[in-house]
Coordinates of C-alpha atoms and ligand atoms in Angstrom, one line a residue:
M1 CA 87.2 168.6 88.5
Y2 CA 90.7 167.6 87.1
R3 CA 91.7 167.5 91.3
T4 CA 89.2 165.2 92.0
K5 CA 89.7 163.4 89.7
T6 CA 93.6 162.7 90.1
I7 CA 93.3 161.7 93.9
A8 CA 90.4 159.6 92.8
F9 CA 93.5 157.8 90.5
V10 CA 96.0 158.3 93.6
L11 CA 93.9 156.5 95.7
L12 CA 92.8 153.9 93.4
A13 CA 96.9 153.2 92.3
A14 CA 97.2 152.9 96.0
T15 CA 94.8 150.5 96.7
F16 CA 96.1 148.3 93.8
A17 CA 99.6 148.4 94.6
L18 CA 99.5 148.1 98.5
S19 CA 97.0 144.5 97.2
A20 CA 99.7 143.8 95.3
C21 CA 102.3 144.2 97.6
A22 CA 100.3 141.6 99.5
Q23 CA 99.9 138.8 97.4
A24 CA 104.1 139.3 96.2
A25 CA 105.6 139.4 99.9
P26 CA 108.0 137.2 100.2
A27 CA 107.5 134.4 102.2
T28 CA 109.6 134.0 105.2
E29 CA 110.5 130.4 105.2
A30 CA 111.1 128.6 101.5
P31 CA 108.1 126.1 101.2
A32 CA 108.9 122.5 102.3
A33 CA 110.7 120.7 98.7
E34 CA 107.3 118.0 98.1
P35 CA 109.2 114.2 98.0
P36 CA 109.9 112.9 94.6
A37 CA 106.7 111.2 93.3
A38 CA 106.6 108.0 94.1
V39 CA 108.1 105.4 91.8
G40 CA 105.5 102.7 90.4
G41 CA 103.4 103.9 93.6
L42 CA 105.7 102.8 96.0
P43 CA 106.5 105.0 99.1
T44 CA 109.1 107.3 99.4
L45 CA 110.3 108.8 102.5
D46 CA 110.0 112.5 103.9
C47 CA 113.5 113.2 104.2
A48 CA 113.4 112.4 100.0
P49 CA 115.1 113.1 98.2
N50 CA 118.1 113.7 100.7
C51 CA 117.6 110.8 103.1
E52 CA 121.0 109.6 104.4
Y53 CA 121.8 106.3 106.4
S54 CA 121.3 107.8 109.2
D55 CA 117.6 108.4 108.8
L56 CA 116.9 105.1 107.9
V57 CA 115.0 102.8 110.5
V58 CA 115.3 99.2 109.4
G59 CA 113.4 96.6 110.4
F60 CA 114.7 92.9 109.6
L61 CA 112.9 90.2 109.2
Q62 CA 115.6 87.2 109.2
T63 CA 115.0 83.5 108.8
G64 CA 116.0 82.4 112.1
S65 CA 119.8 81.3 112.7
E66 CA 119.9 77.6 111.0
G67 CA 123.6 77.5 109.8
G68 CA 127.0 78.8 109.2
W69 CA 125.3 80.8 105.8
R70 CA 122.7 82.4 108.2
A71 CA 124.7 83.4 110.6
A72 CA 127.1 85.3 108.2
N73 CA 124.2 87.0 106.9
T74 CA 123.3 88.2 110.3
A75 CA 126.6 89.3 110.9
S76 CA 127.0 91.1 107.7
F77 CA 123.4 93.0 108.4
K78 CA 124.5 93.6 112.3
E79 CA 127.6 95.0 111.1
T80 CA 127.4 97.2 108.1
A81 CA 124.2 98.9 110.0
E82 CA 126.7 100.3 112.5
Q83 CA 129.4 101.5 110.1
L84 CA 126.9 103.4 108.4
G85 CA 125.3 104.4 111.6
L86 CA 121.6 103.4 110.7
T87 CA 119.3 101.8 113.1
L88 CA 118.8 98.1 112.8
K89 CA 115.8 96.3 114.5
F90 CA 116.3 92.6 114.5
Y91 CA 113.5 90.1 114.0
D92 CA 114.3 86.1 114.3
S93 CA 111.4 84.4 112.6
Q94 CA 112.9 81.2 114.1
N95 CA 111.7 79.6 110.4
D96 CA 108.3 79.6 111.9
L97 CA 106.1 81.1 109.0
A98 CA 103.3 82.6 110.7
N99 CA 106.0 84.4 113.7
Q100 CA 107.6 85.7 110.1
V101 CA 104.4 87.4 109.1
A102 CA 103.4 89.0 112.9
G103 CA 106.8 89.8 112.9
F104 CA 105.9 92.0 109.6
R105 CA 102.9 93.4 110.6
Q106 CA 105.5 94.4 114.0
F107 CA 107.2 96.7 111.6
I108 CA 104.5 98.0 109.5
Q109 CA 102.9 99.4 113.0
D110 CA 106.0 100.5 114.5
P111 CA 106.2 104.1 113.8
E112 CA 109.9 104.3 113.7
V113 CA 110.4 102.1 111.0
N114 CA 111.1 103.2 107.9
V115 CA 112.2 100.4 105.7
I116 CA 111.3 96.5 106.6
V117 CA 113.9 93.6 105.0
L118 CA 112.2 90.5 104.2
A119 CA 114.3 87.1 104.1
A120 CA 110.6 85.2 103.1
L121 CA 110.8 82.1 104.4
E122 CA 108.4 80.8 101.6
T123 CA 107.7 82.2 98.1
T124 CA 104.0 82.3 99.0
G125 CA 102.0 84.5 100.9
W126 CA 103.0 88.4 101.0
E127 CA 101.0 90.4 98.7
D128 CA 98.6 91.6 101.8
V129 CA 101.4 92.7 104.0
L130 CA 103.8 93.6 101.2
Q131 CA 100.0 96.0 100.2
E132 CA 100.0 97.4 103.9
A133 CA 103.6 98.0 104.2
R134 CA 103.1 100.4 100.8
D135 CA 99.8 101.4 102.7
A136 CA 101.9 102.7 105.3
G137 CA 104.8 104.4 103.6
K138 CA 107.1 101.4 104.3
V139 CA 110.0 100.7 101.8
V140 CA 110.5 97.3 101.0
V141 CA 113.4 95.2 99.9
L142 CA 113.8 91.6 100.0
E143 CA 117.0 90.0 100.4
D144 CA 118.4 86.6 100.0
R145 CA 115.1 84.9 99.2
R146 CA 113.2 85.5 96.1
I147 CA 108.4 86.0 96.5
D148 CA 106.3 85.1 94.1
A149 CA 104.4 88.8 94.2
P150 CA 103.9 91.6 91.7
E151 CA 107.0 93.5 91.3
D152 CA 105.3 96.7 92.0
L153 CA 104.9 95.9 96.1
Y154 CA 108.7 95.7 96.7
A155 CA 111.8 98.0 96.3
T156 CA 113.7 95.4 95.0
Y157 CA 115.4 92.0 95.7
I158 CA 118.9 91.2 96.2
G159 CA 120.2 87.7 96.3
S160 CA 121.2 84.6 94.6
D161 CA 120.3 83.2 91.2
F162 CA 119.0 79.5 93.1
A163 CA 118.0 78.3 90.0
E164 CA 121.6 78.7 88.6
E165 CA 123.3 77.6 91.7
G166 CA 121.1 74.2 90.9
R167 CA 122.6 74.1 87.2
K168 CA 126.5 74.4 88.8
S169 CA 125.8 71.5 91.2
A170 CA 124.4 69.0 88.4
D171 CA 127.3 70.3 86.4
E172 CA 129.8 70.1 89.1
M173 CA 128.3 66.2 90.3
C174 CA 128.4 65.1 86.9
A175 CA 132.3 66.0 86.7
L176 CA 132.7 64.2 90.3
L177 CA 130.7 61.0 88.6
E178 CA 132.8 61.1 85.5
G179 CA 133.9 57.7 85.1
S180 CA 131.2 56.1 87.1
D181 CA 128.8 53.1 85.5
T182 CA 125.5 54.6 87.4
K183 CA 124.9 58.2 88.5
I184 CA 122.5 57.2 91.2
V185 CA 122.1 60.7 93.2
W186 CA 120.3 61.3 96.5
E187 CA 118.5 64.8 96.8
L188 CA 119.1 66.8 100.5
V189 CA 116.1 69.6 100.1
G190 CA 116.3 73.1 102.6
N191 CA 113.0 74.4 103.9
V192 CA 110.3 72.9 101.2
G193 CA 108.3 76.7 100.2
S194 CA 111.6 78.4 100.0
S195 CA 113.2 80.0 96.8
A196 CA 116.3 78.8 97.7
A197 CA 115.3 75.1 97.1
K198 CA 112.8 75.1 94.7
D199 CA 115.0 77.3 92.7
R200 CA 117.9 74.7 93.2
G201 CA 116.0 71.5 92.5
Q202 CA 114.6 73.1 89.7
G203 CA 118.2 74.0 88.4
F204 CA 119.3 70.7 89.2
R205 CA 116.7 68.5 87.3
E206 CA 117.5 71.5 84.0
R207 CA 120.9 69.9 83.9
M208 CA 121.4 66.8 85.3
G209 CA 120.0 64.4 82.4
E210 CA 123.4 65.9 80.4
C211 CA 125.5 63.1 81.9
G212 CA 122.8 60.9 83.1
I213 CA 121.9 61.5 86.7
E214 CA 118.9 59.7 88.3
V215 CA 118.0 61.2 91.6
T216 CA 116.4 58.1 93.5
N217 CA 115.9 59.8 96.7
S218 CA 115.0 63.4 97.8
Q219 CA 113.8 64.6 101.2
T220 CA 114.2 67.5 103.3
G221 CA 116.6 68.2 105.6
N222 CA 115.7 71.3 106.8
W223 CA 118.9 73.0 106.3
S224 CA 120.4 71.1 109.4
I225 CA 123.1 69.0 110.2
T226 CA 121.2 66.7 112.4
E227 CA 118.2 66.1 110.3
G228 CA 120.6 65.5 107.2
K229 CA 122.2 63.0 109.0
A230 CA 119.2 61.5 110.3
V231 CA 117.4 61.3 106.7
T232 CA 120.3 60.2 104.8
E233 CA 120.7 57.2 107.6
A234 CA 117.5 56.6 107.3
W235 CA 118.0 56.2 103.3
L236 CA 121.1 54.0 104.0
R237 CA 119.2 51.3 106.2
E238 CA 117.1 50.6 103.1
S239 CA 119.9 50.4 100.7
E240 CA 123.6 52.0 99.8
D241 CA 122.6 52.2 96.0
V242 CA 124.0 55.4 95.9
D243 CA 127.3 57.6 93.5
G244 CA 126.9 61.1 95.0
I245 CA 124.5 63.3 97.2
F246 CA 123.7 66.6 96.7
A247 CA 123.3 68.8 99.9
Q248 CA 121.0 71.4 99.0
N249 CA 122.9 73.5 102.3
D250 CA 126.8 72.8 103.3
E251 CA 124.9 72.1 107.2
M252 CA 123.2 69.3 105.5
G253 CA 126.0 68.0 102.8
L254 CA 128.7 67.5 106.6
G255 CA 125.3 65.8 107.9
A256 CA 124.8 63.4 105.0
I257 CA 129.1 62.7 105.5
E258 CA 128.7 61.9 108.9
A259 CA 126.1 59.4 108.1
L260 CA 128.4 57.6 105.4
K261 CA 131.3 57.6 107.6
E262 CA 129.1 55.9 110.5
A263 CA 128.1 53.4 107.9
G264 CA 131.3 51.9 107.1
L265 CA 131.5 54.0 103.7
V266 CA 134.3 56.7 102.4
P267 CA 133.0 60.3 101.7
G268 CA 134.8 61.2 98.4
Q269 CA 135.5 57.8 97.4
D270 CA 132.3 55.3 97.4
V271 CA 130.0 58.4 97.1
Q272 CA 131.0 62.1 96.2
V273 CA 129.4 64.8 98.3
L274 CA 128.4 68.0 97.1
S275 CA 127.0 71.1 98.7
V276 CA 126.1 74.8 98.3
D277 CA 127.1 77.8 100.8
A278 CA 130.9 77.8 100.9
T279 CA 131.0 78.3 104.5
G280 CA 134.3 77.6 106.6
G281 CA 132.7 74.2 107.5
A282 CA 132.7 73.0 104.1
F283 CA 136.1 74.0 103.2
K284 CA 137.2 72.0 106.4
S285 CA 135.5 69.0 105.1
M286 CA 136.8 69.5 101.6
L287 CA 140.4 69.9 102.9
A288 CA 139.5 66.6 104.5
G289 CA 139.1 65.1 101.1
E290 CA 135.5 64.4 102.4
L291 CA 132.9 67.2 100.8
G292 CA 133.9 66.7 96.8
V293 CA 132.7 70.5 95.9
T294 CA 130.8 73.4 97.3
V295 CA 128.7 75.6 95.6
E296 CA 129.0 79.5 96.2
C297 CA 125.6 81.3 98.0
N298 CA 127.1 84.9 98.8
P299 CA 125.6 85.9 102.5
Q300 CA 127.4 89.2 102.7
L301 CA 124.3 91.5 101.4
G302 CA 124.1 93.9 104.0
P303 CA 125.9 96.4 102.2
Q304 CA 124.2 96.6 98.9
V305 CA 120.7 95.9 100.8
Y306 CA 120.8 99.2 102.3
E307 CA 122.4 101.2 99.3
A308 CA 119.1 100.0 97.4
A309 CA 117.0 100.6 100.4
L310 CA 118.6 104.3 100.6
K311 CA 117.9 104.9 96.9
A312 CA 114.6 103.4 97.2
A313 CA 113.7 105.9 100.0
N314 CA 114.7 108.8 97.8
G315 CA 112.7 107.9 95.6
E316 CA 115.2 106.5 92.8
E317 CA 114.0 103.4 90.7
L318 CA 115.7 100.1 91.1
P319 CA 116.3 97.1 88.9
K320 CA 113.7 94.6 90.6
W321 CA 116.3 91.8 90.7
V322 CA 120.3 92.5 91.4
P323 CA 121.8 88.7 91.0
S324 CA 124.7 87.7 93.4
Q325 CA 127.8 87.2 91.3
E326 CA 129.2 83.9 92.9
G327 CA 131.9 81.0 91.9
V328 CA 132.0 77.3 93.0
F329 CA 135.2 75.7 95.3
R330 CA 136.8 72.1 94.5
A331 CA 137.9 69.5 96.9
S332 CA 140.5 69.1 93.6
D333 CA 141.3 73.1 93.5
P334 CA 145.8 72.7 94.6
N335 CA 145.0 76.4 96.1
L336 CA 142.3 75.8 98.1
Q337 CA 144.0 76.0 102.0
E338 CA 145.0 79.7 100.5
I339 CA 141.4 80.2 99.2
A340 CA 140.2 79.0 102.7
D341 CA 142.7 80.9 104.6
G342 CA 141.5 84.4 102.4
R343 CA 137.3 83.5 103.0
A344 CA 135.6 86.0 105.8
Y345 CA 132.6 83.2 106.9
Ligands
LIG1 O1 118.8 81.6 101.4 C1 119.5 80.9 101.4 C2 120.0 79.8 102.3 O2 119.5 79.5 103.1 C3 121.1 78.6 102.5 O3 122.0 78.1 101.8 C4 121.2 77.7 103.2 O4 122.4 77.0 104.2 C5 120.3 79.0 104.4 O5 119.9 79.1 105.3

């Protein structure tokens, strides 16, 4: 009896031991670490939290190639991509919103692209594609231009404080027109609908009253020399009653200067011209005594944007806006030539 019970106990113990062994059998391969939870519902990449630049395939939706600022912006993205060893797929929207939206959807459908960078032509109309990008697991970073869309649809926005650029422009125009009996200013506007144009115009208006500036003409010149010139020529045919021209970018300012000269007016004396961007062309014009001031807008955003994209890919939470630090350059600066020599674009 005792022997039977002992055998039964041993058999039972052996069964338990075997089943315990089966459950506790060490896994031959460690289970893959789960990527960190998406921040605020935003996607991370499968390589998270260890993604490197070489894991990123960035689809970059550029606005177009409208001038010196844009060329420097594009160069910053292309050169930095090479330096960091990430893959860049570049899409030129040719300043056409329908093209840009189509390009966005192309990148959403492209299985290789895992990050989308957008320099938005207009502030509105992005919610649907942003939602589609989120559903498709793409990391989205905005560069240069802000948009009007819920913040939980993109990782971050890296770009200028355009309203502040407008405020600085008004302050500088006040200084240029100091002592002038009248302060009649014409405004050459960028692409209507873009955050750069809207916010610069708004910032200028916030401050222009402080010295009595009156804007009597305001029209788009679509960021271009030729259009800036054509619009100024048309205004000059109506009247030469103008003290200053606020051009929302350097190209339009340079176009306005050409128009003034052809009309027999002396820029920098008869009419003060101020523009935004601080490109090489603006420095050349300031050194020639024509353009009075250029307010800086930094185009070299590639390094910051890629760094932000990598952080977002790894699940790091980012501030929703990282504003650029920017200055003002004046024709009256005695060190202007030296400053111009040290500029990268
Ligand atoms: O968004 C920045 C603006 O876009 C620049 O001031 C203008 O030159 C460019 O095209």
